[in-house]
Backbone as ProteinMPNN parsed JSONL, in Angstrom:
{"seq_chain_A": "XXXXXXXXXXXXXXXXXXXXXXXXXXXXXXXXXXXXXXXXXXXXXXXXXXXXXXXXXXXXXXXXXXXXXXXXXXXXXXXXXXXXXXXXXXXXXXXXX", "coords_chain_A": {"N_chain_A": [[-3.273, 19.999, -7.029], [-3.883, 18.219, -9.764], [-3.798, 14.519, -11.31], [-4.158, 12.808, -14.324], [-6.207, 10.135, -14.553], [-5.279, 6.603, -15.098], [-5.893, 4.263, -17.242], [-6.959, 0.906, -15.817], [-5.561, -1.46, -16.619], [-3.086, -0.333, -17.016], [0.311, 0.055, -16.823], [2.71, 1.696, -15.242], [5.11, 1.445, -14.82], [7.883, -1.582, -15.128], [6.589, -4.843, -14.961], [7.463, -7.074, -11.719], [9.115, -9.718, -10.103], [7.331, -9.627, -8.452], [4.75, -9.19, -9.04], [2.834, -11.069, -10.058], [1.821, -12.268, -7.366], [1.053, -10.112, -6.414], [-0.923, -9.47, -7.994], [-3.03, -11.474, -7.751], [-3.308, -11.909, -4.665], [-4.749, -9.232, -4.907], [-6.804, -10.069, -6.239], [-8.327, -12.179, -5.134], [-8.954, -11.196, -2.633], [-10.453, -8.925, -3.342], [-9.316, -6.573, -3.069], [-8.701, -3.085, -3.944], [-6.426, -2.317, -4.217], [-2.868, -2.892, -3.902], [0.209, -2.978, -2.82], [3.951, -3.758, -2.817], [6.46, -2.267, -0.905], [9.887, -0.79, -0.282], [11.879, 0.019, 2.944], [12.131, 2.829, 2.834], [9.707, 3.383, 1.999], [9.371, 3.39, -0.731], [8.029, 2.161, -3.789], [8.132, -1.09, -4.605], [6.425, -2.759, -6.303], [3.236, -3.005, -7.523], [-0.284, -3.671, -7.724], [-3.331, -3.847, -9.113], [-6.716, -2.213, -9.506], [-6.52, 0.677, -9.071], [-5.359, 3.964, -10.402], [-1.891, 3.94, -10.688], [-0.533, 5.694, -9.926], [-1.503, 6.93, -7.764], [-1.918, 4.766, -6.4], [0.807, 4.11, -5.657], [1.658, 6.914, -3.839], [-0.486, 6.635, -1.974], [0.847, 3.946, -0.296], [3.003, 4.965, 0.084], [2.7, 7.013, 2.152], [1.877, 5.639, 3.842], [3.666, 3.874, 4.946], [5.105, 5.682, 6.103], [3.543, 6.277, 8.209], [3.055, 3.574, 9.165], [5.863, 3.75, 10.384], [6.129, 5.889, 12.132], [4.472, 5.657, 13.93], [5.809, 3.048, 15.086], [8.014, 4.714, 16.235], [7.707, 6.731, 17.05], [5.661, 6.641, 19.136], [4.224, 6.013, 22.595], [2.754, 4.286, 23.248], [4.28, 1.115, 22.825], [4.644, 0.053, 19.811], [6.348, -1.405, 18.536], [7.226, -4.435, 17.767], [4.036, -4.989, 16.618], [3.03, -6.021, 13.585], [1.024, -6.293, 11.496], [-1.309, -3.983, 10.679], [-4.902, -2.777, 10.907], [-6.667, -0.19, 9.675], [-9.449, 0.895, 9.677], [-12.293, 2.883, 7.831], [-15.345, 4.652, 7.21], [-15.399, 3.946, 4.565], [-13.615, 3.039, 3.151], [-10.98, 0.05, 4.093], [-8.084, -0.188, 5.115], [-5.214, -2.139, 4.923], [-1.907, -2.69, 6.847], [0.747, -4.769, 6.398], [3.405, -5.51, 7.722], [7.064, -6.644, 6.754]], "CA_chain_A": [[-2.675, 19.383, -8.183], [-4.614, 16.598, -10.136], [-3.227, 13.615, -12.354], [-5.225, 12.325, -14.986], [-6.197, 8.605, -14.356], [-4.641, 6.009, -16.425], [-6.614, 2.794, -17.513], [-6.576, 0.221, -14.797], [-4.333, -2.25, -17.004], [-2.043, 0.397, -17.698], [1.197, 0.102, -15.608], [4.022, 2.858, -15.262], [6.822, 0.606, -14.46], [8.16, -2.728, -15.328], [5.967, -6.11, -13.581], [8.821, -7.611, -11.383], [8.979, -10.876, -9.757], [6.26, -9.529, -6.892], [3.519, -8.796, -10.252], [1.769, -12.346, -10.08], [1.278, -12.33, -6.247], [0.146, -8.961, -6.065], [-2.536, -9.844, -8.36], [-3.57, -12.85, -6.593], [-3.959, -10.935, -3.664], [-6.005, -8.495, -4.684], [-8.088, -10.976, -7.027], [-8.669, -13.075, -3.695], [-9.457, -10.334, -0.824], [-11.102, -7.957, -3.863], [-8.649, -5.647, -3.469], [-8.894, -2.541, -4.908], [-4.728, -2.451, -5.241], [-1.781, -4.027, -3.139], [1.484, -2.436, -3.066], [5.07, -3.97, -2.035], [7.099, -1.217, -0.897], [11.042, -0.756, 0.74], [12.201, 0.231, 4.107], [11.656, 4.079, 2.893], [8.54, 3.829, 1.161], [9.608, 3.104, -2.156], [7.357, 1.073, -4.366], [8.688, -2.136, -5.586], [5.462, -3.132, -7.77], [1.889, -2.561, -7.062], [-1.389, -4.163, -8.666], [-4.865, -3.313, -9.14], [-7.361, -1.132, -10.575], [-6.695, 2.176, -8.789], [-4.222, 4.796, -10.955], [-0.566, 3.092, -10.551], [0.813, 6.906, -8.98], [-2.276, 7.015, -6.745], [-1.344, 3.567, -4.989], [2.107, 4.497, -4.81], [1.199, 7.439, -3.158], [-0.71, 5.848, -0.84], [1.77, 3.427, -0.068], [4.408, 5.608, 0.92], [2.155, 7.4, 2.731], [0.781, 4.719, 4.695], [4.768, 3.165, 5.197], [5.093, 7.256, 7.031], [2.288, 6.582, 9.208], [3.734, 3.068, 10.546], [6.977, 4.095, 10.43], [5.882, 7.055, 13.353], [3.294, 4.988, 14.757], [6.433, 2.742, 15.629], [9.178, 5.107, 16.768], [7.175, 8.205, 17.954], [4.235, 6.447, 19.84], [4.08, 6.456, 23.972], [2.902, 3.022, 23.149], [5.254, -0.082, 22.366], [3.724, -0.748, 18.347], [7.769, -1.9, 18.041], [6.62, -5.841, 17.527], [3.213, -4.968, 15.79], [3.609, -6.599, 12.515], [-0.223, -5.835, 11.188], [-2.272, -2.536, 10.818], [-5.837, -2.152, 10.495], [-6.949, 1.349, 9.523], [-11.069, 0.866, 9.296], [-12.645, 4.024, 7.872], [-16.639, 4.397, 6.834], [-16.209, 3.255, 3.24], [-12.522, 1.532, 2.936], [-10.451, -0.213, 5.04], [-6.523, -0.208, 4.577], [-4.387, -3.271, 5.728], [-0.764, -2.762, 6.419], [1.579, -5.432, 7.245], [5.14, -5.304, 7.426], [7.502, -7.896, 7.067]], "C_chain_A": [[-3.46, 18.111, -8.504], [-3.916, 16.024, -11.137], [-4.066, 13.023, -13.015], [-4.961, 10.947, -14.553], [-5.589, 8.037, -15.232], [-5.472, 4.838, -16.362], [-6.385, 1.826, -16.163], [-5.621, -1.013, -15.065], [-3.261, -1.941, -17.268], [-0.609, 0.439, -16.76], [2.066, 1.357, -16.009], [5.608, 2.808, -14.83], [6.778, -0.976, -15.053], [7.651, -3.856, -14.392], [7.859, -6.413, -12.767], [8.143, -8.881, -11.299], [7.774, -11.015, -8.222], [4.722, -9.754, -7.718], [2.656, -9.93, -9.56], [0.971, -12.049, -8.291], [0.347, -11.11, -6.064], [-1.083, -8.67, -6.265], [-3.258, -10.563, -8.085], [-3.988, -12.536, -5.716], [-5.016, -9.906, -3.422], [-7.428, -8.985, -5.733], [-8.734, -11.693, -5.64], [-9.047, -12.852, -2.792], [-10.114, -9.048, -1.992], [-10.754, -6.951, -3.082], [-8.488, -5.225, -3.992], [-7.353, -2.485, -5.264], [-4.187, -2.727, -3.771], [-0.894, -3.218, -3.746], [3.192, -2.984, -2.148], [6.026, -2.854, -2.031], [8.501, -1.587, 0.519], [10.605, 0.135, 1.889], [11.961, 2.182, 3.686], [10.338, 4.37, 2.023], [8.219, 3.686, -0.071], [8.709, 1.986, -2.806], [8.301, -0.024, -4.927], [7.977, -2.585, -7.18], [4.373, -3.065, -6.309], [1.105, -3.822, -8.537], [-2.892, -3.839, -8.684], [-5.531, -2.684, -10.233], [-7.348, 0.281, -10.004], [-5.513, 2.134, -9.411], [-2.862, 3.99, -10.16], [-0.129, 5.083, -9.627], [-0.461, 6.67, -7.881], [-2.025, 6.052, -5.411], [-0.366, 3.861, -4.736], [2.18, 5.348, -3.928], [1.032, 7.132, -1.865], [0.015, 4.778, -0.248], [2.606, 3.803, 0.733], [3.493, 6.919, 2.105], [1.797, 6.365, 4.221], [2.337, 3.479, 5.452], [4.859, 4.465, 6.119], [4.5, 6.558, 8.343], [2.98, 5.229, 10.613], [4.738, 2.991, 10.645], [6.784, 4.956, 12.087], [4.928, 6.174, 14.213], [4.713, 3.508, 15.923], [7.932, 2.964, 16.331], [8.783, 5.853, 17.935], [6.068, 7.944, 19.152], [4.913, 6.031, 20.874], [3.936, 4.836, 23.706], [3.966, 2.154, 22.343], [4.198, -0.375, 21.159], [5.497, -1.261, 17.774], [7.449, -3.379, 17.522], [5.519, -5.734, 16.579], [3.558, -5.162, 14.025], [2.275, -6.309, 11.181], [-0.767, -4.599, 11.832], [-3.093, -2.711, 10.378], [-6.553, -1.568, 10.746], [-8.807, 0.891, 8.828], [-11.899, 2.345, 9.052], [-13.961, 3.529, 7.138], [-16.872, 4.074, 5.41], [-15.212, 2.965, 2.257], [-11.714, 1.469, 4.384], [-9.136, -0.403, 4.462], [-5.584, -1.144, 5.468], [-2.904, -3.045, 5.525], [0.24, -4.431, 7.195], [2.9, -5.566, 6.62], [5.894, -6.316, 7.744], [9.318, -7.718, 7.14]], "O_chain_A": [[-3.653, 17.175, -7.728], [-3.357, 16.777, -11.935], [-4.972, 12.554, -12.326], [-3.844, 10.54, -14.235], [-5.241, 8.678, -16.224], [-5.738, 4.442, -15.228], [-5.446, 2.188, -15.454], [-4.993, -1.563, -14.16], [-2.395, -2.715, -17.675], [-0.786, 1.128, -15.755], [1.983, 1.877, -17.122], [6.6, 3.511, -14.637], [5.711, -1.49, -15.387], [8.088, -3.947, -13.245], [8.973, -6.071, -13.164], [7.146, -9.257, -11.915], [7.51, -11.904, -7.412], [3.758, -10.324, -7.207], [1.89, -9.692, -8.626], [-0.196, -11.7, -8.12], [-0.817, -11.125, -5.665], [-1.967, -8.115, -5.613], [-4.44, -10.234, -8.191], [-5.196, -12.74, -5.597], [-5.774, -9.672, -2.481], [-8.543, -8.489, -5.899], [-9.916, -11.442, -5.402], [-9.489, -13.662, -1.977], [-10.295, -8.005, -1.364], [-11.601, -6.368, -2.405], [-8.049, -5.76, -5.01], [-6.997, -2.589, -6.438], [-4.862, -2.774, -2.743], [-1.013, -2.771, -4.887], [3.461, -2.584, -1.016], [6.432, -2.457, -3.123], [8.405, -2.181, 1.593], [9.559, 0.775, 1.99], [11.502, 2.768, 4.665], [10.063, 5.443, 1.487], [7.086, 3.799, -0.541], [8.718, 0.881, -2.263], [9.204, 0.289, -5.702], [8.388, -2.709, -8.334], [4.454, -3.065, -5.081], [1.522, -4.398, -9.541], [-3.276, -3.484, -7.57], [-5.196, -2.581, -11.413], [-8.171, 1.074, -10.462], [-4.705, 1.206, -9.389], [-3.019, 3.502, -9.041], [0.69, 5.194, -8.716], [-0.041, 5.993, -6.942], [-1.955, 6.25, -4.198], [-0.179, 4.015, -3.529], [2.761, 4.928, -2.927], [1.81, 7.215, -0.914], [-0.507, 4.709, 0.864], [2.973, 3.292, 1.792], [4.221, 7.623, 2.806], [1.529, 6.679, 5.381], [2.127, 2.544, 6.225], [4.576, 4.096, 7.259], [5.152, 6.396, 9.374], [3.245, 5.334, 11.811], [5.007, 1.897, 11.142], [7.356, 4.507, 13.08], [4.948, 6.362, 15.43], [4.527, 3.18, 17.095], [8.724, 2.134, 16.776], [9.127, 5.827, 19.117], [5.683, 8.814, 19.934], [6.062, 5.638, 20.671], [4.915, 4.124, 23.927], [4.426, 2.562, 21.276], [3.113, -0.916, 21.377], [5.693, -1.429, 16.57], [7.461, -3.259, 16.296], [5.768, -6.333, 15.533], [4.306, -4.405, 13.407], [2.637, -6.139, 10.017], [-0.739, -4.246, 13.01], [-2.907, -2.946, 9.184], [-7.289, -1.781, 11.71], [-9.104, 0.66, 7.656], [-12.161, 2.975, 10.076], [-14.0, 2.441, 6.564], [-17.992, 3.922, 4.922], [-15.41, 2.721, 1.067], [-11.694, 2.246, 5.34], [-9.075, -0.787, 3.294], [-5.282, -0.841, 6.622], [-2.446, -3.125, 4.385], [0.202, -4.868, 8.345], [3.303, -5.684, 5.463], [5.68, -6.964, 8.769], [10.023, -8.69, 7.406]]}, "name": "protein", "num_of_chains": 1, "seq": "XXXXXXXXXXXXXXXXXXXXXXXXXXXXXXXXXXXXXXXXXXXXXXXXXXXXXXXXXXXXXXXXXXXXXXXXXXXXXXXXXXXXXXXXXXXXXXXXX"}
C-alpha cells in the first residue's frame, strides 16, 4: 500500500500547544521530523519535513518497540528513559518522559 506524499508544510491535523517546540527541535538537531506521542502511541503533534502519516507511523511504531523493549526484555530497560537506534544512514532518538 503507498500514500502519496503531501508537501512538507502541509499538516493533517490542527498545530497544538507542542507545534512551536517541535519545530525548534527539529530546526536545532536538523531533524528530519519530531513527534509527541501518548502512552499508546497516539500522535499528539508532529513537525518536520517528512509526510505528516509517515511520522506518525513511525512514531507509533517506534512507542511498540519501547514499549516491549521495556516489559518483554530479560534485561531491566524499566528505568531507561533514552533510546538510541543507530542505523547506516539515520539514526532515531526515542525518549520517554
Amino acid at each position: 500500500m503507498t500514500r502519496k506524499a503531501q508537501p512538507a508544510n502541509r499538516r493533517d491535523q490542527a498545530p497544538s500547544g507542542f507545534s512551536t517546540a517541535l519545530e525548534r527541535l527539529c530546526e536545532s538537531t536538523n531533524a528530519l521530523s519530531a513527534a509527541l506521542v501518548d502512552s499508546i502511541g497516539e500522535t499528539v503533534d508532529y513537525s518536520g519535513v517528512v509526510d505528516p502519516y509517515e511520522t506518525r507511523v513511525a512514531a507509533a511504531e517506534w512507542a511498540l518497540i519501547v514499549e516491549s523493549l521495556k516489559t518483554a526484555s530479560s534485561f531491566n530497560w524499566k528505568w531507561t528513559t533514552e533510546f538510541f537506534f543507530r542505523g547506516r544512514r539515520r539514526t532515531f532518538v526515542v525518549v520517554t518522559l
